Amino acid sequence: MNLTSAPQVKKLLAEHDLRPKKRLGQNFLIDRNVLDRIVSASGAGQGVNVLEIGPGLGTVTQELADTGAKVVCVEADRELIPVLEDVLADRNVEIVNQDFLKIDLPAFLKERGGGRWVVVGNLPYYITSPIITTLLDSKQMVSSIILMVQREVAMRLQAKPATDDYGSLSVFVQYHCEIESVMKVSKNVFYPVPDVDSEIVKLTVREKPAVCVRDENLFFRVVRAAFGKRRKTLLNALSSSAEMGWDKETAHRIIENAGIDGGRRGETLSIEEFGTLANRFQEK
Ligand code: SAM
């Protein structure tokens, strides 16, 4: 079924007596070019496992299935399930009606044959971060993630140190993944038109994290503490963080041993420098 135009989408919704639900971020893709770019970036094909989050009307899903990939899609809206069954009728797609954030992902993927999965999602923007975190918590089962995200979030994911967009989400994602921008997407390629522009990003899970740290939990605690008070110096941010529990003298010694100037702001530190800092603390 061709769903890459607003009249076709409206017709399909009307046939099922449905309207797009704002609370579930339902803005359906209606652009052929963008659709092709998503499918091509996913690398879907014979022998590839694809998990799609939020298939909506099945616009992207049907194209993914037509590549010969094994496709499982998870849609939270019960009312869209009959639409998906209709659109995907002759295709080999498993449709699951669940809130993705309530799934036990490792168990869910194991039940479906395990292995590694490519994840595709044109997501409601308010759940982008928890979805990325959920996926990367199971990164041994995920090879890459192709996401349509709000333009601002795409900038945060790709941000470099000492920029306004750089934050703990940037460090978290760049630590686990290589990131590339697939394309910038105008808000006019959706029905209904959302308030913001989007971008498609591809996160390829690294074989090894971007830096070698001895204790990942500690590394992310340091990162969170440094960004928690991003206008403070690194020394003040780390020594006043309840999560770190460092007094000023300890923080000073660790930062100095790491060869970092404690007068810098945490937001100027590279991932490597955060790694050195966490490793120095471990040695102490
Ligand atoms: N992929 C479709 C497309 O490109 O046209 C639909 C995209 S729409 C932006 C987001 C979809 O995610 C909607 O179908 C919505 O119902 C679904 N959704 C929202 N929250 C979800 C959740 N927690 N788990 C699974 N699906 C969800």
Coordinates of C-alpha atoms and ligand atoms in Angstrom, one line a residue:
M1 CA 0.0 0.0 0.0
N2 CA 1.4 3.4 -1.0
L3 CA 1.2 5.6 2.1
T4 CA 3.6 8.4 1.1
S5 CA 1.0 11.1 0.6
A6 CA -1.3 12.9 3.0
P7 CA -4.5 12.0 1.1
Q8 CA -3.6 8.3 1.3
V9 CA -2.9 8.4 5.0
K10 CA -6.1 10.4 5.7
K11 CA -8.1 7.8 3.7
L12 CA -6.6 4.9 5.6
L13 CA -7.2 6.5 9.0
A14 CA -10.8 7.4 7.9
E15 CA -11.4 3.8 6.9
H16 CA -10.5 2.7 10.4
D17 CA -12.3 5.6 12.0
L18 CA -9.1 6.9 13.6
R19 CA -7.4 10.3 14.1
P20 CA -3.6 10.8 14.8
K21 CA -3.1 10.9 18.6
K22 CA -0.9 13.8 19.8
R23 CA -0.2 12.1 23.2
L24 CA 1.5 9.2 21.3
G25 CA 3.5 11.6 19.0
Q26 CA 1.6 10.3 15.9
N27 CA 3.0 12.2 13.0
F28 CA 3.1 9.8 10.0
L29 CA 5.8 9.9 7.4
I30 CA 4.4 10.8 3.9
D31 CA 7.6 11.2 1.9
R32 CA 9.1 8.6 -0.5
N33 CA 12.6 10.0 -0.5
V34 CA 12.9 10.0 3.3
L35 CA 11.4 6.5 3.5
D36 CA 14.0 5.2 1.1
R37 CA 16.8 6.8 3.0
I38 CA 15.7 5.2 6.3
V39 CA 15.5 1.8 4.7
S40 CA 18.8 2.1 2.9
A41 CA 20.6 3.4 6.1
S42 CA 19.2 0.4 8.0
G43 CA 21.0 -2.1 5.7
A44 CA 17.9 -4.3 5.9
G45 CA 18.0 -7.4 3.7
Q46 CA 18.0 -11.2 3.7
G47 CA 19.4 -12.5 7.0
V48 CA 19.1 -9.2 8.8
N49 CA 16.9 -8.9 12.0
V50 CA 15.0 -5.6 12.2
L51 CA 13.2 -4.3 15.2
E52 CA 11.0 -1.3 14.5
I53 CA 9.7 0.8 17.3
G54 CA 6.4 2.7 16.7
P55 CA 5.5 1.4 13.2
G56 CA 2.4 3.6 13.1
L57 CA 0.5 2.7 9.9
G58 CA 3.3 0.4 8.7
T59 CA 4.7 2.8 6.1
V60 CA 8.4 2.1 6.9
T61 CA 7.6 -1.5 8.1
Q62 CA 6.3 -2.7 4.7
E63 CA 9.4 -1.4 3.0
L64 CA 11.7 -3.0 5.6
A65 CA 9.9 -6.4 5.1
D66 CA 10.1 -6.2 1.3
T67 CA 13.9 -6.2 1.6
G68 CA 13.6 -9.8 2.9
A69 CA 14.7 -8.9 6.4
K70 CA 13.0 -10.5 9.4
V71 CA 10.9 -7.7 10.9
V72 CA 9.4 -7.4 14.4
C73 CA 7.5 -4.2 15.2
V74 CA 6.3 -2.9 18.5
E75 CA 3.4 -0.4 18.5
A76 CA 1.9 1.0 21.7
D77 CA -1.4 2.1 20.2
R78 CA -3.9 -0.8 20.3
E79 CA -6.1 0.9 17.8
L80 CA -3.4 0.9 15.1
I81 CA -3.0 -2.9 15.3
P82 CA -5.9 -3.6 12.8
V83 CA -4.4 -1.0 10.5
L84 CA -1.0 -2.7 10.7
E85 CA -2.5 -6.1 10.1
D86 CA -4.3 -4.7 7.0
V87 CA -1.2 -2.9 5.6
L88 CA 1.2 -5.7 6.3
A89 CA -1.2 -8.6 5.5
D90 CA 0.9 -10.4 3.0
R91 CA 4.2 -9.8 4.6
N92 CA 6.3 -11.7 7.1
V93 CA 6.2 -9.2 10.0
E94 CA 5.5 -9.9 13.6
I95 CA 3.3 -7.1 15.1
V96 CA 3.5 -6.7 18.8
N97 CA 1.1 -4.4 20.7
Q98 CA 3.2 -3.1 23.6
D99 CA 4.7 0.0 25.1
F100 CA 8.3 -0.5 24.1
L101 CA 9.6 1.0 27.3
K102 CA 7.8 -1.7 29.3
I103 CA 9.5 -4.6 27.4
D104 CA 12.2 -6.7 28.9
L105 CA 14.3 -6.2 25.7
P106 CA 17.0 -9.0 26.1
A107 CA 14.3 -11.6 26.9
F108 CA 12.1 -10.2 24.1
L109 CA 14.9 -10.5 21.5
K110 CA 16.0 -13.9 22.8
E111 CA 12.5 -15.3 22.4
R112 CA 12.7 -14.2 18.7
G113 CA 15.9 -16.0 18.0
G114 CA 18.5 -13.8 19.6
G115 CA 21.4 -12.6 17.5
R116 CA 22.0 -9.0 16.7
W117 CA 19.3 -6.6 15.6
V118 CA 19.1 -3.4 13.6
V119 CA 16.6 -1.0 15.3
V120 CA 14.6 1.5 13.4
G121 CA 12.4 4.1 14.9
N122 CA 10.6 7.2 14.0
L123 CA 9.8 8.0 17.6
P124 CA 7.7 10.3 19.6
Y125 CA 10.3 12.9 20.6
Y126 CA 9.5 12.8 24.4
I127 CA 10.8 9.2 24.7
T128 CA 13.9 9.5 22.6
S129 CA 16.4 9.4 25.5
P130 CA 14.8 6.5 27.4
I131 CA 14.6 4.5 24.2
I132 CA 18.3 5.1 23.4
T133 CA 19.2 4.2 27.0
T134 CA 17.1 1.0 26.9
L135 CA 18.7 0.0 23.6
L136 CA 22.3 0.7 24.7
D137 CA 21.7 -1.1 27.9
S138 CA 21.3 -4.2 25.7
K139 CA 23.9 -3.2 23.2
Q140 CA 25.4 -6.7 22.8
M141 CA 22.1 -7.6 20.9
V142 CA 22.0 -4.4 18.9
S143 CA 24.2 -3.6 15.9
S144 CA 22.9 -0.3 14.8
I145 CA 20.0 2.1 15.5
I146 CA 18.4 4.4 12.9
L147 CA 16.3 7.0 14.5
M148 CA 14.3 9.9 13.4
V149 CA 14.7 12.5 16.1
Q150 CA 14.0 16.1 16.8
R151 CA 16.7 18.3 15.2
E152 CA 17.8 19.6 18.6
V153 CA 18.3 16.1 19.9
A154 CA 20.3 15.1 16.8
M155 CA 22.6 18.1 17.6
R156 CA 22.9 16.9 21.3
L157 CA 23.8 13.4 20.2
Q158 CA 26.6 14.6 17.9
A159 CA 27.8 17.5 20.0
K160 CA 31.5 18.1 20.6
P161 CA 33.0 19.4 23.9
A162 CA 32.7 23.1 24.8
T163 CA 29.4 23.5 22.8
D164 CA 26.0 24.3 24.3
D165 CA 24.6 21.0 23.0
Y166 CA 27.3 18.9 24.6
G167 CA 26.0 17.0 27.7
S168 CA 25.8 13.7 29.4
L169 CA 23.6 12.3 26.6
S170 CA 26.3 13.2 24.1
V171 CA 29.0 11.4 26.1
F172 CA 26.8 8.4 26.8
V173 CA 25.9 7.9 23.2
Q174 CA 29.4 8.7 21.8
Y175 CA 31.0 6.3 24.3
H176 CA 28.9 3.4 23.0
C177 CA 28.4 4.3 19.3
E178 CA 29.7 6.0 16.3
I179 CA 27.1 8.5 15.1
E180 CA 26.4 9.8 11.6
S181 CA 23.7 12.1 10.3
V182 CA 21.7 10.4 7.5
M183 CA 19.7 13.4 6.5
K184 CA 18.0 16.5 7.8
V185 CA 14.2 16.2 7.5
S186 CA 11.7 19.0 7.2
K187 CA 8.6 18.9 9.4
N188 CA 6.5 19.0 6.2
V189 CA 7.1 15.4 5.4
F190 CA 4.7 14.3 8.1
Y191 CA 1.0 14.2 8.5
P192 CA -0.1 15.9 10.6
V193 CA 2.8 18.5 10.5
P194 CA 4.6 18.5 13.8
D195 CA 6.0 21.7 15.5
V196 CA 9.7 20.9 14.9
D197 CA 12.1 19.7 12.2
S198 CA 13.8 16.4 12.4
E199 CA 16.9 14.6 11.5
I200 CA 17.7 10.9 10.8
V201 CA 20.7 9.7 12.7
K202 CA 22.5 6.3 12.6
L203 CA 24.1 5.0 15.7
T204 CA 26.5 2.2 15.0
V205 CA 27.4 0.3 18.2
R206 CA 31.2 0.2 18.7
E207 CA 33.0 -3.1 19.1
K208 CA 34.7 -1.4 22.0
P209 CA 33.7 1.8 23.8
A210 CA 35.3 5.0 22.7
V211 CA 37.6 5.0 25.8
C212 CA 38.9 2.2 28.0
V213 CA 37.5 2.7 31.5
R214 CA 37.9 0.4 34.4
D215 CA 34.5 1.1 36.0
E216 CA 31.7 2.2 33.7
N217 CA 29.4 3.2 36.5
L218 CA 32.0 5.4 38.0
F219 CA 32.7 7.0 34.6
F220 CA 29.1 7.9 34.1
R221 CA 28.8 9.2 37.6
V222 CA 31.7 11.6 37.0
V223 CA 30.1 12.7 33.7
R224 CA 26.7 13.3 35.4
A225 CA 28.4 15.2 38.2
A226 CA 30.4 17.4 35.8
F227 CA 27.3 18.3 33.8
G228 CA 25.0 18.5 36.8
K229 CA 26.4 21.9 37.6
R230 CA 27.7 22.9 34.1
R231 CA 28.4 26.5 35.0
K232 CA 30.7 25.6 37.9
T233 CA 34.4 24.7 37.5
L234 CA 35.2 21.0 37.3
L235 CA 36.7 21.1 40.8
N236 CA 33.5 22.7 42.3
A237 CA 31.1 20.5 40.4
L238 CA 32.9 17.3 41.4
S239 CA 33.5 18.3 45.1
S240 CA 29.9 19.5 45.6
S241 CA 28.2 16.5 44.0
A242 CA 26.4 14.2 46.5
E243 CA 26.7 11.4 44.0
M244 CA 30.5 11.5 44.0
G245 CA 30.9 12.1 47.7
W246 CA 34.4 13.7 47.1
D247 CA 35.6 16.5 49.4
K248 CA 37.5 19.4 47.8
E249 CA 40.9 18.0 48.6
T250 CA 40.2 14.6 47.1
A251 CA 38.6 16.1 44.0
H252 CA 41.6 18.4 43.6
R253 CA 44.1 15.5 43.9
I254 CA 42.3 13.3 41.4
I255 CA 41.8 16.1 38.9
E256 CA 45.5 17.1 39.2
N257 CA 46.7 13.5 38.9
A258 CA 44.6 13.2 35.7
G259 CA 46.5 16.2 34.3
I260 CA 43.4 18.3 34.0
D261 CA 42.9 21.9 35.0
G262 CA 40.3 21.9 37.7
G263 CA 39.4 25.5 36.8
R264 CA 37.9 24.3 33.5
R265 CA 34.2 23.7 33.2
G266 CA 33.2 20.1 33.0
E267 CA 31.4 20.7 29.7
T268 CA 34.8 21.3 28.0
L269 CA 36.2 17.8 28.8
S270 CA 36.5 15.3 26.0
I271 CA 35.3 11.7 26.5
E272 CA 38.9 10.6 26.8
E273 CA 39.5 13.2 29.6
F274 CA 36.4 12.0 31.5
G275 CA 37.9 8.4 31.1
T276 CA 41.2 9.5 32.5
L277 CA 39.5 11.2 35.5
A278 CA 37.4 8.1 36.3
N279 CA 40.5 5.8 36.0
R280 CA 42.6 8.0 38.3
F281 CA 39.9 7.8 40.9
Q282 CA 39.9 4.0 40.6
E283 CA 43.6 3.9 41.2
K284 CA 43.2 6.1 44.3
Ligands
SAM1 N1 6.8 4.9 12.0 C1 5.6 5.6 11.7 C2 5.9 6.6 10.5 O1 7.1 6.8 10.3 O2 4.9 7.0 9.9 C3 4.9 6.3 12.8 C4 5.8 7.4 13.5 S1 5.0 8.2 14.8 C5 6.1 9.6 14.9 C6 5.4 7.4 16.3 C7 4.7 6.0 16.5 O3 5.2 5.5 17.8 C8 3.2 6.1 16.7 O4 2.6 5.1 15.9 C9 2.9 5.9 18.2 O5 1.7 5.3 18.4 C10 4.1 5.0 18.5 N2 4.5 5.0 19.9 C11 4.4 6.0 20.8 N3 4.9 5.7 22.0 C12 5.3 4.4 21.9 C13 5.9 3.4 22.8 N4 6.2 3.8 24.1 N5 6.1 2.2 22.4 C14 5.8 1.8 21.1 N6 5.3 2.7 20.2 C15 5.0 3.9 20.6

